[in-house]
Backbone as CSV, one residue per row, in Angstrom:
resi,resn,N_x,N_y,N_z,CA_x,CA_y,CA_z,C_x,C_y,C_z
1,UNK,113.461,134.828,148.153,113.692,133.556,147.421,115.155,133.164,147.584
2,UNK,115.399,131.938,147.998,116.768,131.482,148.193,117.450,131.262,146.856
3,UNK,118.763,131.172,146.909,119.524,130.929,145.685,119.163,129.590,145.059
4,UNK,118.826,128.616,145.936,118.448,127.292,145.407,117.104,127.343,144.687
5,UNK,116.191,128.182,145.263,114.878,128.323,144.636,114.998,129.050,143.298
6,UNK,115.851,130.071,143.269,116.002,130.831,142.024,116.660,130.017,140.923
7,UNK,117.497,129.070,141.321,118.173,128.227,140.324,117.407,126.959,140.002
8,UNK,116.326,126.696,140.770,115.604,125.433,140.603,115.064,125.227,139.205
9,UNK,114.353,126.232,138.678,113.741,126.093,137.351,114.788,125.955,136.257
10,UNK,115.820,126.820,136.224,116.853,126.635,135.197,117.543,125.288,135.276
11,UNK,117.837,124.846,136.535,118.497,123.546,136.678,117.608,122.413,136.196
12,UNK,116.291,122.534,136.520,115.347,121.516,136.066,115.269,121.506,134.544
13,UNK,115.288,122.699,133.974,115.259,122.799,132.505,116.472,122.130,131.898
14,UNK,117.622,122.392,132.467,118.856,121.783,131.954,118.805,120.274,132.097
15,UNK,118.239,119.831,133.256,118.193,118.391,133.505,117.239,117.692,132.561
16,UNK,116.108,118.358,132.270,115.074,117.719,131.458,115.354,117.844,129.970
17,UNK,115.907,118.957,129.556,116.068,119.231,128.127,116.825,118.142,127.365
18,UNK,117.935,117.625,127.867,118.625,116.567,127.106,117.739,115.366,126.833
19,UNK,116.982,114.920,127.883,116.085,113.791,127.664,114.964,114.152,126.708
20,UNK,114.397,115.364,126.904,113.329,115.798,126.010,113.811,115.936,124.593
21,UNK,115.006,116.503,124.438,115.579,116.642,123.091,115.830,115.295,122.455
22,UNK,116.304,114.357,123.247,116.551,113.000,122.727,115.249,112.364,122.264
23,UNK,114.167,112.555,123.072,112.885,111.962,122.720,112.344,112.544,121.423
24,UNK,112.413,113.879,121.304,111.930,114.536,120.081,112.750,114.096,118.877
25,UNK,114.080,114.085,119.053,114.959,113.668,117.951,114.666,112.244,117.516
26,UNK,114.445,111.361,118.503,114.155,109.960,118.188,112.852,109.831,117.414
27,UNK,111.841,110.575,117.856,110.540,110.495,117.168,110.632,111.022,115.739
28,UNK,111.338,112.143,115.585,111.507,112.708,114.234,112.275,111.733,113.347
29,UNK,113.343,111.137,113.893,114.137,110.168,113.121,113.304,108.964,112.741
30,UNK,112.526,108.452,113.706,111.663,107.300,113.427,110.645,107.633,112.347
31,UNK,110.097,108.856,112.440,109.108,109.284,111.446,109.708,109.290,110.038
32,UNK,110.887,109.894,109.907,111.505,109.975,108.588,112.006,108.617,108.099
33,UNK,112.435,107.773,109.030,112.831,106.413,108.650,111.634,105.646,108.090
34,UNK,110.460,105.839,108.718,109.261,105.159,108.232,108.851,105.677,106.863
35,UNK,108.943,107.003,106.690,108.623,107.584,105.379,109.558,107.033,104.307
36,UNK,110.856,106.961,104.639,111.833,106.427,103.689,111.559,104.956,103.376
37,UNK,111.210,104.203,104.413,110.895,102.791,104.219,109.662,102.620,103.334
38,UNK,108.622,103.436,103.593,107.409,103.367,102.773,107.712,103.732,101.326
39,UNK,108.554,104.762,101.135,108.898,105.192,99.782,109.677,104.100,99.044
40,UNK,110.606,103.469,99.749,111.383,102.385,99.135,110.482,101.210,98.761
41,UNK,109.538,100.889,99.655,108.597,99.803,99.377,107.741,100.120,98.164
42,UNK,107.254,101.373,98.102,106.427,101.791,96.970,107.218,101.745,95.664
43,UNK,108.471,102.198,95.705,109.289,102.196,94.494,109.560,100.772,94.019
44,UNK,109.790,99.874,94.961,110.000,98.465,94.601,108.751,97.884,93.962
45,UNK,107.596,98.173,94.569,106.333,97.668,94.035,106.050,98.257,92.653
46,UNK,106.323,99.554,92.495,106.102,100.195,91.197,107.002,99.587,90.127
47,UNK,108.264,99.339,90.470,109.181,98.714,89.518,108.735,97.314,89.139
48,UNK,108.255,96.558,90.120,107.769,95.203,89.849,106.527,95.234,88.959
49,UNK,105.628,96.170,89.214,104.427,96.268,88.385,104.776,96.629,86.952
50,UNK,105.688,97.566,86.780,106.091,97.953,85.424,106.766,96.793,84.694
51,UNK,107.551,96.010,85.434,108.173,94.828,84.829,107.109,93.841,84.366
52,UNK,106.087,93.639,85.184,105.029,92.689,84.834,104.183,93.199,83.675
53,UNK,103.984,94.502,83.606,103.278,95.072,82.454,104.065,94.780,81.176
54,UNK,105.368,95.001,81.237,106.203,94.707,80.079,106.188,93.224,79.724
55,UNK,106.169,92.365,80.734,106.114,90.925,80.487,104.795,90.533,79.821
56,UNK,103.700,91.144,80.262,102.409,90.895,79.637,102.456,91.210,78.148
57,UNK,102.958,92.394,77.826,103.017,92.813,76.423,103.938,91.885,75.628
58,UNK,105.065,91.489,76.224,105.999,90.601,75.530,105.363,89.243,75.248
59,UNK,104.671,88.691,76.232,104.003,87.395,76.029,102.907,87.528,74.986
60,UNK,102.143,88.582,75.062,101.069,88.820,74.097,101.628,88.863,72.671
61,UNK,102.666,89.656,72.460,103.222,89.790,71.111,103.853,88.479,70.639
62,UNK,104.543,87.794,71.557,105.154,86.516,71.186,104.091,85.499,70.812
63,UNK,103.055,85.427,71.633,101.989,84.468,71.372,101.296,84.748,70.038
64,UNK,100.969,86.011,69.769,100.310,86.346,68.511,101.186,86.014,67.312
65,UNK,102.512,86.167,67.478,103.426,85.813,66.390,103.481,84.304,66.173
66,UNK,103.324,83.537,67.248,103.384,82.075,67.139,102.085,81.460,66.644
67,UNK,100.992,82.152,66.880,99.686,81.558,66.609,99.468,81.354,65.117
68,UNK,99.153,80.113,64.783,98.738,79.798,63.410,97.555,78.850,63.541
69,UNK,96.397,79.281,63.080,95.198,78.499,63.304,94.705,78.724,64.723
70,UNK,93.897,77.807,65.182,93.318,77.912,66.511,93.511,76.589,67.237
71,UNK,94.743,76.341,67.617,95.076,75.101,68.311,95.316,75.405,69.780
72,UNK,94.417,74.974,70.686,94.620,75.244,72.106,95.926,74.642,72.617
73,UNK,96.534,75.334,73.537,97.765,74.829,74.147,97.376,73.767,75.171
74,UNK,97.741,72.528,74.917,97.340,71.437,75.806,98.512,70.603,76.300
75,UNK,99.709,70.835,75.773,100.867,70.067,76.234,102.136,70.878,76.044
76,UNK,103.209,70.409,76.663,104.482,71.114,76.574,105.096,71.009,75.177
77,UNK,104.524,70.176,74.310,105.012,70.057,72.935,104.603,71.262,72.092
78,UNK,103.580,71.945,72.511,103.055,73.073,71.740,104.043,74.237,71.801
79,UNK,104.273,74.933,70.669,105.226,76.058,70.666,104.805,77.204,71.583
80,UNK,103.527,77.261,71.959,103.071,78.332,72.835,103.135,77.992,74.315
81,UNK,103.673,76.798,74.635,103.717,76.390,76.036,104.524,77.367,76.899
82,UNK,105.630,77.821,76.353,106.450,78.786,77.093,105.694,80.079,77.357
83,UNK,104.886,80.507,76.403,104.073,81.709,76.593,103.072,81.496,77.722
84,UNK,102.483,80.296,77.748,101.518,79.995,78.797,102.187,80.018,80.173
85,UNK,103.372,79.463,80.254,104.101,79.460,81.530,104.419,80.894,81.979
86,UNK,104.859,81.720,81.040,105.186,83.099,81.388,103.937,83.888,81.788
87,UNK,102.827,83.631,81.083,101.584,84.347,81.400,101.083,83.983,82.790
88,UNK,101.120,82.688,83.124,100.654,82.272,84.442,101.603,82.775,85.538
89,UNK,102.896,82.819,85.241,103.863,83.348,86.220,103.601,84.832,86.473
90,UNK,103.286,85.578,85.422,102.984,87.007,85.582,101.721,87.197,86.416
91,UNK,100.717,86.358,86.168,99.492,86.437,86.972,99.773,86.151,88.442
92,UNK,100.598,85.157,88.696,100.956,84.827,90.070,101.690,85.969,90.749
93,UNK,102.581,86.626,90.016,103.328,87.748,90.582,102.409,88.942,90.853
94,UNK,101.443,89.174,89.967,100.463,90.237,90.184,99.653,89.952,91.446
95,UNK,99.252,88.687,91.601,98.475,88.307,92.785,99.268,88.595,94.066
96,UNK,100.543,88.246,94.056,101.393,88.479,95.222,101.543,89.981,95.501
97,UNK,101.690,90.765,94.441,101.821,92.215,94.596,100.550,92.814,95.204
98,UNK,99.396,92.333,94.756,98.126,92.841,95.265,97.921,92.446,96.728
99,UNK,98.335,91.240,97.075,98.242,90.808,98.473,99.097,91.707,99.364
100,UNK,100.263,92.072,98.880,101.148,92.949,99.638,100.541,94.349,99.790
101,UNK,99.932,94.857,98.729,99.290,96.175,98.801,98.150,96.171,99.818
102,UNK,97.370,95.094,99.823,96.260,94.993,100.774,96.767,94.989,102.210
103,UNK,97.958,94.441,102.415,98.532,94.376,103.757,99.231,95.674,104.162
104,UNK,99.668,96.468,103.176,100.461,97.666,103.467,99.642,98.950,103.493
105,UNK,98.510,98.963,102.780,97.771,100.212,102.612,96.310,100.082,103.011
106,UNK,95.758,101.177,103.505,94.317,101.287,103.696,93.758,101.832,102.385
107,UNK,93.052,100.999,101.643,92.619,101.329,100.287,91.159,101.768,100.255
108,UNK,90.851,102.688,99.352,89.464,103.107,99.147,88.755,102.086,98.273
109,UNK,87.433,102.182,98.212,86.658,101.292,97.350,87.052,101.441,95.892
110,UNK,87.299,102.680,95.457,87.695,102.922,94.067,89.050,102.286,93.765
111,UNK,89.982,102.360,94.716,91.302,101.749,94.520,91.199,100.231,94.472
112,UNK,90.336,99.668,95.301,90.104,98.222,95.269,89.582,97.805,93.895
113,UNK,88.660,98.581,93.341,88.102,98.255,92.024,89.166,98.333,90.937
114,UNK,90.037,99.316,91.018,91.103,99.455,90.030,92.059,98.257,90.109
115,UNK,92.430,97.876,91.314,93.342,96.739,91.488,92.679,95.436,91.059
116,UNK,91.404,95.279,91.400,90.682,94.099,90.951,90.538,94.069,89.435
117,UNK,90.379,95.254,88.842,90.262,95.334,87.390,91.543,94.973,86.676
118,UNK,92.671,95.479,87.176,93.946,95.185,86.512,94.286,93.702,86.660
119,UNK,93.883,93.096,87.771,94.081,91.655,87.950,93.330,90.880,86.867
120,UNK,92.109,91.296,86.578,91.344,90.622,85.521,91.961,90.859,84.151
121,UNK,92.424,92.071,83.909,93.028,92.385,82.614,94.245,91.504,82.346
122,UNK,95.015,91.195,83.386,96.199,90.358,83.220,95.859,88.922,82.841
123,UNK,94.616,88.525,83.000,94.208,87.164,82.638,93.964,87.008,81.133
124,UNK,93.855,88.133,80.438,93.431,88.089,79.031,94.360,87.265,78.153
125,UNK,95.668,87.444,78.308,96.590,86.743,77.419,96.606,85.237,77.715
126,UNK,96.534,84.851,78.979,96.497,83.415,79.302,95.250,82.763,78.726
127,UNK,94.127,83.436,78.826,92.883,82.871,78.302,92.929,82.725,76.797
128,UNK,93.550,83.689,76.122,93.699,83.586,74.664,94.592,82.402,74.306
129,UNK,95.670,82.221,75.059,96.584,81.101,74.807,95.861,79.775,75.009
130,UNK,95.090,79.676,76.065,94.381,78.434,76.340,93.340,78.127,75.267
131,UNK,92.778,79.159,74.655,91.834,78.954,73.546,92.551,78.655,72.244
132,UNK,93.850,78.911,72.206,94.594,78.733,70.973,94.350,79.844,69.974
133,UNK,93.972,81.003,70.462,93.654,82.141,69.608,94.583,83.307,69.916
134,UNK,94.835,84.167,68.935,95.609,85.380,69.235,94.794,86.308,70.124
135,UNK,95.475,87.133,70.879,94.786,88.157,71.660,94.462,89.295,70.698
136,UNK,93.193,89.461,70.421,92.760,90.343,69.335,92.684,91.799,69.778
137,UNK,93.844,92.356,70.125,93.930,93.760,70.482,94.764,94.470,69.405
138,UNK,94.313,94.384,68.186,95.114,94.885,67.059,95.086,96.400,66.955
139,UNK,94.062,97.029,67.513,93.936,98.483,67.422,94.061,99.101,68.812
140,UNK,94.626,100.302,68.857,94.743,101.007,70.137,93.388,101.454,70.664
141,UNK,92.339,101.330,69.826,90.995,101.722,70.238,90.150,100.534,70.670
142,UNK,90.681,99.311,70.601,89.951,98.149,71.097,89.669,98.350,72.580
143,UNK,88.393,98.239,72.967,88.003,98.627,74.324,88.760,97.888,75.434
144,UNK,88.926,96.562,75.367,89.693,95.906,76.443,91.137,96.405,76.535
145,UNK,91.738,96.722,75.385,93.109,97.221,75.397,93.169,98.609,76.011
146,UNK,92.203,99.467,75.661,92.116,100.804,76.260,91.941,100.681,77.771
147,UNK,91.063,99.746,78.170,90.806,99.544,79.601,92.068,99.070,80.314
148,UNK,92.786,98.142,79.704,94.015,97.623,80.317,95.026,98.741,80.541
149,UNK,95.212,99.586,79.539,96.176,100.682,79.660,95.734,101.695,80.723
150,UNK,94.428,101.974,80.771,93.926,102.920,81.776,94.138,102.379,83.184
151,UNK,93.825,101.099,83.384,93.987,100.488,84.695,95.456,100.408,85.098
152,UNK,96.304,100.037,84.145,97.736,99.949,84.441,98.298,101.314,84.825
153,UNK,97.853,102.356,84.140,98.305,103.716,84.473,97.833,104.118,85.864
154,UNK,96.581,103.776,86.183,96.034,104.117,87.492,96.786,103.400,88.607
155,UNK,97.147,102.147,88.388,97.899,101.402,89.391,99.291,102.006,89.560
156,UNK,99.919,102.404,88.463,101.238,103.037,88.544,101.178,104.324,89.357
157,UNK,100.116,105.115,89.146,99.942,106.354,89.921,99.732,106.025,91.395
158,UNK,98.910,105.020,91.671,98.664,104.619,93.056,99.961,104.222,93.756
159,UNK,100.782,103.428,93.076,102.034,102.970,93.666,103.044,104.110,93.829
160,UNK,102.911,105.123,93.004,103.837,106.254,93.074,103.369,107.376,93.977
161,UNK,102.200,107.213,94.597,101.639,108.247,95.463,101.807,107.844,96.919
162,UNK,102.293,108.765,97.722,102.477,108.477,99.148,101.133,108.175,99.793
163,UNK,101.137,107.271,100.743,99.908,106.914,101.439,99.372,108.101,102.220
164,UNK,98.046,108.163,102.325,97.400,109.275,103.019,97.576,109.173,104.528
165,UNK,97.880,107.996,105.008,98.018,107.788,106.442,99.132,106.800,106.716
166,UNK,99.794,106.952,107.882,100.829,106.000,108.270,100.213,104.748,108.884
167,UNK,98.902,104.796,109.116,98.231,103.655,109.727,98.171,102.492,108.743
168,UNK,98.612,101.337,109.196,98.528,100.144,108.369,97.268,99.377,108.725
169,UNK,96.691,98.648,107.781,95.466,97.906,108.079,95.725,96.762,109.052
170,UNK,94.694,96.417,109.785,94.785,95.236,110.633,94.785,93.995,109.744
171,UNK,95.098,92.840,110.333,95.089,91.592,109.563,93.707,91.315,109.000
172,UNK,92.672,91.576,109.796,91.304,91.340,109.337,90.945,92.274,108.182
173,UNK,91.342,93.552,108.303,91.058,94.512,107.232,91.815,94.145,105.957
174,UNK,93.077,93.750,106.094,93.868,93.359,104.921,93.260,92.148,104.230
175,UNK,92.811,91.168,105.022,92.186,89.968,104.446,90.908,90.333,103.699
176,UNK,90.106,91.214,104.303,88.862,91.650,103.655,89.168,92.387,102.349
177,UNK,90.145,93.282,102.391,90.511,94.048,101.199,90.990,93.136,100.084
178,UNK,91.817,92.144,100.428,92.326,91.236,99.406,91.195,90.400,98.810
179,UNK,90.240,89.987,99.640,89.079,89.254,99.113,88.298,90.125,98.137
180,UNK,88.166,91.413,98.458,87.447,92.321,97.568,88.201,92.535,96.253
181,UNK,89.519,92.638,96.340,90.326,92.811,95.124,90.184,91.597,94.213
182,UNK,90.132,90.414,94.793,90.093,89.172,94.003,88.673,88.659,93.786
183,UNK,87.678,89.474,94.079,86.280,89.056,93.923,85.950,88.832,92.442
184,UNK,85.092,87.833,92.196,84.736,87.498,90.813,83.956,88.599,90.099
185,UNK,83.382,89.542,90.851,82.606,90.597,90.188,83.443,91.398,89.209
186,UNK,84.753,91.452,89.433,85.620,92.241,88.554,85.723,91.633,87.151
187,UNK,85.349,90.355,87.029,85.365,89.728,85.699,84.434,90.451,84.740
188,UNK,83.326,90.985,85.264,82.349,91.660,84.394,82.379,93.184,84.532
189,UNK,83.110,93.689,85.513,83.086,95.145,85.734,84.406,95.842,85.403
190,UNK,85.473,95.082,85.060,86.779,95.728,84.955,86.856,96.760,83.831
191,UNK,86.172,96.509,82.730,86.196,97.495,81.635,85.421,98.746,82.050
192,UNK,84.298,98.549,82.735,83.520,99.688,83.224,84.309,100.476,84.257
193,UNK,85.060,99.790,85.108,85.926,100.470,86.081,86.938,101.350,85.365
194,UNK,87.514,100.817,84.290,88.495,101.588,83.520,87.849,102.810,82.879
195,UNK,86.627,102.672,82.409,85.929,103.823,81.822,85.756,104.931,82.869
196,UNK,85.574,104.532,84.108,85.374,105.514,85.170,86.591,106.362,85.463
197,UNK,87.802,105.871,85.087,89.008,106.648,85.334,89.548,107.283,84.063
198,UNK,88.845,107.093,82.965,89.292,107.663,81.693,88.952,109.144,81.623
199,UNK,89.902,110.017,81.211,89.610,111.453,81.066,88.436,111.713,80.149
200,UNK,88.349,110.894,79.070,87.280,111.088,78.122,85.923,110.844,78.781
201,UNK,85.887,109.810,79.667,84.636,109.498,80.366,84.251,110.603,81.322
202,UNK,85.226,111.229,82.001,84.921,112.271,82.962,84.415,113.545,82.278
203,UNK,84.848,113.754,81.044,84.445,114.965,80.336,83.032,114.820,79.778
204,UNK,82.607,113.601,79.464,81.316,113.382,78.834,80.188,113.404,79.856
């Protein structure tokens, strides 16, 4: 074996290793950058959801304090008009958050139901305002209130949990998922969906 032949493999290794090392390093860096980006996105979404939950409760309490009699809010002269504006703004922000989740994550059927349920729960205070009635969740055992808290907790856990896959949905899949989240069936199933995630329900 000539000296050139004996040195061929080591020289090839030296020649290839820098490029190979660069490729591996780049892939690892890209991977961790994506994980960091996903985590930052999730944290932002979780913070926004918690803010909207707090806004819901604030509007609910403000509206119930303002309510005297049963006068529907029909004009900006009504003292509850500001509550109505805040409630509709919160609903709009929830809708935008859900659209973003549908575009960012591959969601299971159960997760779609939870998101669709919490969307319906957020409508409760606006509907009460439009009827001119207080939101009658005076007890922590009132079923819609229990359902709202269960769904809100489930959404918070979802937003705080890393995605099972780095694969993002296609545009068609995201559109389908968002249609399912906003489907009218959740109007009648959201409380039942919440019962399905309740510890008490799982034990019974």
